[in-house]
Amino acid sequence: MLILLPPSEGKASEGSGPPVGELSFPALDRSRRRVLNALVRASKRRDALDVLGLTPGLAGELAKNVELKTAPTLPAAELYTGVLYDNLGLATLSADARRRAEESLVIFSGLWGVVKITDHIPPYRLSMGVNLPPLGGLAAFWRAQVTKELDRIPGLVVDLRSSTYAGAWQPGERSVTVRVFRDGKVVSHMAKATRGEIARALLSQDAEPATPDDLAKLLDNLGHTVTLTTPTRPSRPSRPSRPWTLDVHIPS
């Protein structure tokens, strides 16, 4: 099973380890260097805030980006903070759950493509939604390479990403996209907490779900109110298959 996560805008302020070195999915390394170089150049521009989609209050992040090649690192498990990661609670997982997290969790990143929680990376600021000169939109830039890497990993895919990061890989009908509803409406901020809780619950189980039905039954048994929807077939055979959808309904 793979559990797909977005990164978080909130990150630890600094690391203490050596500069970034070997990462998971080494086939992405050449592209990682291209994005890193482009980000450093973009962060030096006069219009860097506009290019990177940052507010004036985040101007200090530009200096961090410029120094990324030599910046100290820390494990991705400790780098990403925020609501989803607070509720996932990687630091408090049992030993078995932590092992499953190291195997199953895949974090999408505008800078690194995808990483595992054991990868040591520095704090950075770059969304997958950025159109980064001269590479263009990062979701499109990463798509073919990430798809090649992740398509070869078998099993159910539980997709807890935000829409910005979903464009970088579309696993098709072996995946389940999790949406969060409250009072019949899709929610965003509360969705982060619920997704973190779901990821933690899945990692804490001895047996992992093998099918979308297994996933829905497991979450139902854990007290979640869920609705599983079968994917519609694409209008043309040449188009990629669509994922299952699992709606999680949280109380008002």
Short mmCIF file of C-alpha atoms in Angstrom, two decimals:
data_model
loop_
_atom_site.label_atom_id
_atom_site.label_comp_id
_atom_site.label_asym_id
_atom_site.label_seq_id
_atom_site.Cartn_x
_atom_site.Cartn_y
_atom_site.Cartn_z
CA MET A 1 0.00 0.00 0.00
CA LEU A 2 1.08 3.54 -0.77
CA ILE A 3 -0.26 6.52 1.15
CA LEU A 4 0.22 9.76 -0.77
CA LEU A 5 0.65 12.99 1.18
CA PRO A 6 1.12 16.63 0.23
CA PRO A 7 3.94 18.54 1.90
CA SER A 8 3.03 21.37 4.24
CA GLU A 9 3.61 25.08 3.96
CA GLY A 10 4.67 24.99 7.60
CA LYS A 11 8.15 23.57 8.05
CA ALA A 12 10.78 23.32 10.73
CA SER A 13 12.94 26.44 10.68
CA GLU A 14 16.28 24.71 10.18
CA GLY A 15 18.09 21.42 10.14
CA SER A 16 21.31 20.24 11.73
CA GLY A 17 22.48 17.52 9.35
CA PRO A 18 24.80 17.68 6.33
CA PRO A 19 23.63 19.21 3.01
CA VAL A 20 21.21 17.18 0.95
CA GLY A 21 22.71 14.02 -0.47
CA GLU A 22 21.25 10.69 -1.55
CA LEU A 23 17.44 10.55 -1.57
CA SER A 24 14.84 7.89 -2.27
CA PHE A 25 13.86 7.44 -5.92
CA PRO A 26 17.38 8.29 -7.22
CA ALA A 27 16.14 8.23 -10.82
CA LEU A 28 14.70 11.68 -10.05
CA ASP A 29 18.07 13.16 -9.04
CA ARG A 30 18.87 14.85 -12.36
CA SER A 31 15.49 16.55 -12.40
CA ARG A 32 15.87 17.50 -8.74
CA ARG A 33 19.10 19.31 -9.59
CA ARG A 34 17.36 21.16 -12.43
CA VAL A 35 14.53 22.33 -10.18
CA LEU A 36 16.95 23.24 -7.40
CA ASN A 37 19.09 25.35 -9.74
CA ALA A 38 16.00 27.03 -11.20
CA LEU A 39 14.65 27.77 -7.72
CA VAL A 40 17.92 29.34 -6.57
CA ARG A 41 17.97 31.57 -9.65
CA ALA A 42 14.30 32.50 -9.30
CA SER A 43 14.77 33.37 -5.62
CA LYS A 44 17.40 35.99 -6.56
CA ARG A 45 15.11 37.84 -8.97
CA ARG A 46 13.60 41.20 -8.15
CA ASP A 47 10.16 39.73 -8.80
CA ALA A 48 10.91 36.52 -6.89
CA LEU A 49 7.85 36.82 -4.64
CA ASP A 50 5.54 37.04 -7.65
CA VAL A 51 7.30 34.22 -9.50
CA LEU A 52 7.05 31.89 -6.51
CA GLY A 53 3.56 33.01 -5.49
CA LEU A 54 4.66 34.26 -2.08
CA THR A 55 3.31 37.12 0.00
CA PRO A 56 5.60 39.96 1.19
CA GLY A 57 5.50 38.46 4.68
CA LEU A 58 7.39 35.43 3.34
CA ALA A 59 10.26 37.41 1.82
CA GLY A 60 12.63 35.82 4.32
CA GLU A 61 12.04 32.44 2.66
CA LEU A 62 13.89 33.65 -0.43
CA ALA A 63 17.20 33.77 1.43
CA LYS A 64 16.69 30.18 2.55
CA ASN A 65 16.02 29.11 -1.04
CA VAL A 66 19.21 30.77 -2.26
CA GLU A 67 21.29 28.74 0.23
CA LEU A 68 19.59 25.38 -0.37
CA LYS A 69 22.62 23.66 -1.89
CA THR A 70 24.62 23.99 1.33
CA ALA A 71 21.80 24.26 3.88
CA PRO A 72 21.68 21.77 6.79
CA THR A 73 19.02 19.08 6.52
CA LEU A 74 16.68 17.08 8.69
CA PRO A 75 14.45 14.05 8.03
CA ALA A 76 11.27 14.79 6.11
CA ALA A 77 9.42 13.24 9.06
CA GLU A 78 10.60 16.20 11.15
CA LEU A 79 10.60 18.89 8.45
CA TYR A 80 6.91 19.05 7.61
CA THR A 81 4.61 20.54 10.24
CA GLY A 82 1.02 21.80 10.16
CA VAL A 83 -2.41 20.33 10.75
CA LEU A 84 -2.11 17.15 8.68
CA TYR A 85 1.29 16.20 10.10
CA ASP A 86 0.26 17.12 13.65
CA ASN A 87 -2.62 14.65 13.41
CA LEU A 88 -0.45 12.03 11.70
CA GLY A 89 1.93 12.25 14.66
CA LEU A 90 4.92 10.43 13.19
CA ALA A 91 7.01 10.93 16.33
CA THR A 92 4.53 9.00 18.48
CA LEU A 93 3.89 6.01 16.23
CA SER A 94 4.70 2.56 17.55
CA ALA A 95 7.79 0.83 16.18
CA ASP A 96 5.70 -1.31 13.81
CA ALA A 97 3.64 1.66 12.63
CA ARG A 98 6.81 3.67 12.08
CA ARG A 99 8.22 0.88 9.93
CA ARG A 100 5.04 0.87 7.86
CA ALA A 101 5.25 4.66 7.56
CA GLU A 102 8.78 4.44 6.21
CA GLU A 103 7.62 1.94 3.59
CA SER A 104 4.21 3.34 2.65
CA LEU A 105 4.24 7.13 2.97
CA VAL A 106 5.17 9.12 -0.14
CA ILE A 107 5.33 12.90 0.19
CA PHE A 108 4.98 14.98 -2.97
CA SER A 109 7.19 18.05 -3.34
CA GLY A 110 7.54 20.80 -5.91
CA LEU A 111 11.30 20.75 -5.36
CA TRP A 112 12.12 17.07 -4.86
CA GLY A 113 9.32 15.35 -6.82
CA VAL A 114 8.58 12.70 -4.19
CA VAL A 115 10.39 11.76 -0.99
CA LYS A 116 10.09 9.29 1.85
CA ILE A 117 9.94 10.34 5.50
CA THR A 118 13.51 9.10 6.05
CA ASP A 119 14.98 11.41 3.39
CA HIS A 120 17.09 14.28 4.78
CA ILE A 121 16.21 17.59 3.09
CA PRO A 122 16.54 21.27 4.06
CA PRO A 123 13.65 23.67 4.69
CA TYR A 124 12.53 25.21 1.37
CA ARG A 125 9.66 27.16 -0.11
CA LEU A 126 8.28 25.97 -3.46
CA SER A 127 4.75 24.86 -4.24
CA MET A 128 3.93 22.31 -6.92
CA GLY A 129 1.54 24.95 -8.30
CA VAL A 130 4.37 27.32 -9.27
CA ASN A 131 5.27 27.98 -12.90
CA LEU A 132 9.04 27.96 -12.40
CA PRO A 133 11.21 29.56 -15.13
CA PRO A 134 12.42 28.01 -17.36
CA LEU A 135 10.85 24.64 -16.43
CA GLY A 136 7.19 25.67 -16.47
CA GLY A 137 4.45 24.20 -14.31
CA LEU A 138 6.00 21.83 -11.80
CA ALA A 139 3.17 19.29 -11.73
CA ALA A 140 3.59 18.80 -15.47
CA PHE A 141 7.39 18.82 -15.17
CA TRP A 142 7.37 15.99 -12.62
CA ARG A 143 4.49 13.93 -13.99
CA ALA A 144 6.21 11.55 -16.42
CA GLN A 145 9.17 10.87 -14.13
CA VAL A 146 7.15 10.36 -10.95
CA THR A 147 4.66 8.18 -12.82
CA LYS A 148 7.45 5.91 -14.03
CA GLU A 149 8.77 5.51 -10.49
CA LEU A 150 5.48 4.98 -8.67
CA ASP A 151 3.65 2.91 -11.29
CA ARG A 152 6.09 0.07 -10.63
CA ILE A 153 5.15 -0.15 -6.94
CA PRO A 154 2.19 -2.53 -6.54
CA GLY A 155 -0.77 -2.34 -4.20
CA LEU A 156 -3.60 -0.08 -3.19
CA VAL A 157 -2.95 3.67 -3.32
CA VAL A 158 -4.63 5.87 -0.70
CA ASP A 159 -4.53 9.42 -2.03
CA LEU A 160 -4.57 12.09 0.69
CA ARG A 161 -3.04 14.84 -1.45
CA SER A 162 -4.44 18.28 -2.13
CA SER A 163 -5.42 19.10 -5.71
CA THR A 164 -2.20 21.07 -6.31
CA TYR A 165 -0.13 17.91 -5.89
CA ALA A 166 -2.56 15.40 -7.40
CA GLY A 167 -1.59 16.49 -10.89
CA ALA A 168 1.92 15.08 -10.56
CA TRP A 169 0.70 11.44 -10.56
CA GLN A 170 -2.66 9.90 -11.37
CA PRO A 171 -2.62 6.25 -10.24
CA GLY A 172 -6.00 5.38 -11.81
CA GLU A 173 -8.47 2.83 -10.53
CA ARG A 174 -6.07 1.16 -8.09
CA SER A 175 -6.21 4.35 -6.06
CA VAL A 176 -8.77 5.85 -3.69
CA THR A 177 -9.04 9.64 -3.47
CA VAL A 178 -10.14 10.68 0.02
CA ARG A 179 -12.43 13.70 0.32
CA VAL A 180 -13.76 15.20 3.54
CA PHE A 181 -17.32 16.51 3.91
CA ARG A 182 -19.07 18.48 6.61
CA ASP A 183 -22.77 19.32 6.36
CA GLY A 184 -22.73 18.04 2.80
CA LYS A 185 -19.91 20.36 1.68
CA VAL A 186 -16.27 19.65 0.95
CA VAL A 187 -14.06 21.21 3.63
CA SER A 188 -10.42 22.22 3.39
CA HIS A 189 -8.83 23.11 6.75
CA MET A 190 -10.64 20.38 8.69
CA ALA A 191 -9.83 17.99 5.87
CA LYS A 192 -6.14 18.24 6.73
CA ALA A 193 -6.78 17.03 10.27
CA THR A 194 -8.99 14.18 9.07
CA ARG A 195 -6.48 13.07 6.45
CA GLY A 196 -3.76 13.02 9.07
CA GLU A 197 -5.97 10.92 11.36
CA ILE A 198 -6.74 8.49 8.54
CA ALA A 199 -3.08 8.07 7.62
CA ARG A 200 -2.21 7.38 11.26
CA ALA A 201 -5.05 4.87 11.59
CA LEU A 202 -3.94 2.98 8.48
CA LEU A 203 -0.32 2.82 9.66
CA SER A 204 -1.41 1.57 13.09
CA GLN A 205 -3.20 -1.51 11.73
CA ASP A 206 -1.52 -4.90 11.58
CA ALA A 207 -3.22 -5.77 8.27
CA GLU A 208 -3.33 -3.26 5.46
CA PRO A 209 -6.34 -2.97 3.11
CA ALA A 210 -5.80 -4.54 -0.29
CA THR A 211 -8.85 -3.12 -2.10
CA PRO A 212 -11.00 0.03 -1.96
CA ASP A 213 -13.76 -2.02 -0.28
CA ASP A 214 -11.29 -3.19 2.37
CA LEU A 215 -10.31 0.42 3.00
CA ALA A 216 -13.92 1.56 3.39
CA LYS A 217 -14.73 -1.31 5.76
CA LEU A 218 -11.63 -0.62 7.85
CA LEU A 219 -12.41 3.07 8.28
CA ASP A 220 -16.04 2.25 9.03
CA ASN A 221 -14.93 -0.17 11.75
CA LEU A 222 -12.71 2.58 13.17
CA GLY A 223 -15.72 4.84 13.59
CA HIS A 224 -15.57 6.97 10.44
CA THR A 225 -18.70 7.59 8.37
CA VAL A 226 -17.68 6.92 4.79
CA THR A 227 -19.16 6.58 1.31
CA LEU A 228 -17.23 4.70 -1.39
CA THR A 229 -17.92 5.54 -5.04
CA THR A 230 -16.91 3.33 -7.96
CA PRO A 231 -14.91 5.17 -10.62
CA THR A 232 -16.65 6.13 -13.84
CA ARG A 233 -15.12 4.76 -17.00
CA PRO A 234 -13.23 7.26 -19.18
CA SER A 235 -15.08 8.42 -22.26
CA ARG A 236 -12.23 7.23 -24.47
CA PRO A 237 -10.19 4.04 -24.04
CA SER A 238 -6.99 6.05 -24.55
CA ARG A 239 -7.64 8.18 -21.49
CA PRO A 240 -6.32 7.08 -18.08
CA SER A 241 -8.64 5.27 -15.71
CA ARG A 242 -10.09 7.25 -12.84
CA PRO A 243 -9.69 6.61 -9.12
CA TRP A 244 -12.26 5.42 -6.62
CA THR A 245 -13.59 8.14 -4.32
CA LEU A 246 -13.99 7.76 -0.58
CA ASP A 247 -15.98 10.52 1.10
CA VAL A 248 -15.43 10.89 4.83
CA HIS A 249 -18.25 12.70 6.62
CA ILE A 250 -17.27 14.56 9.78
CA PRO A 251 -19.85 15.86 12.29
CA SER A 252 -20.81 19.52 12.56
#
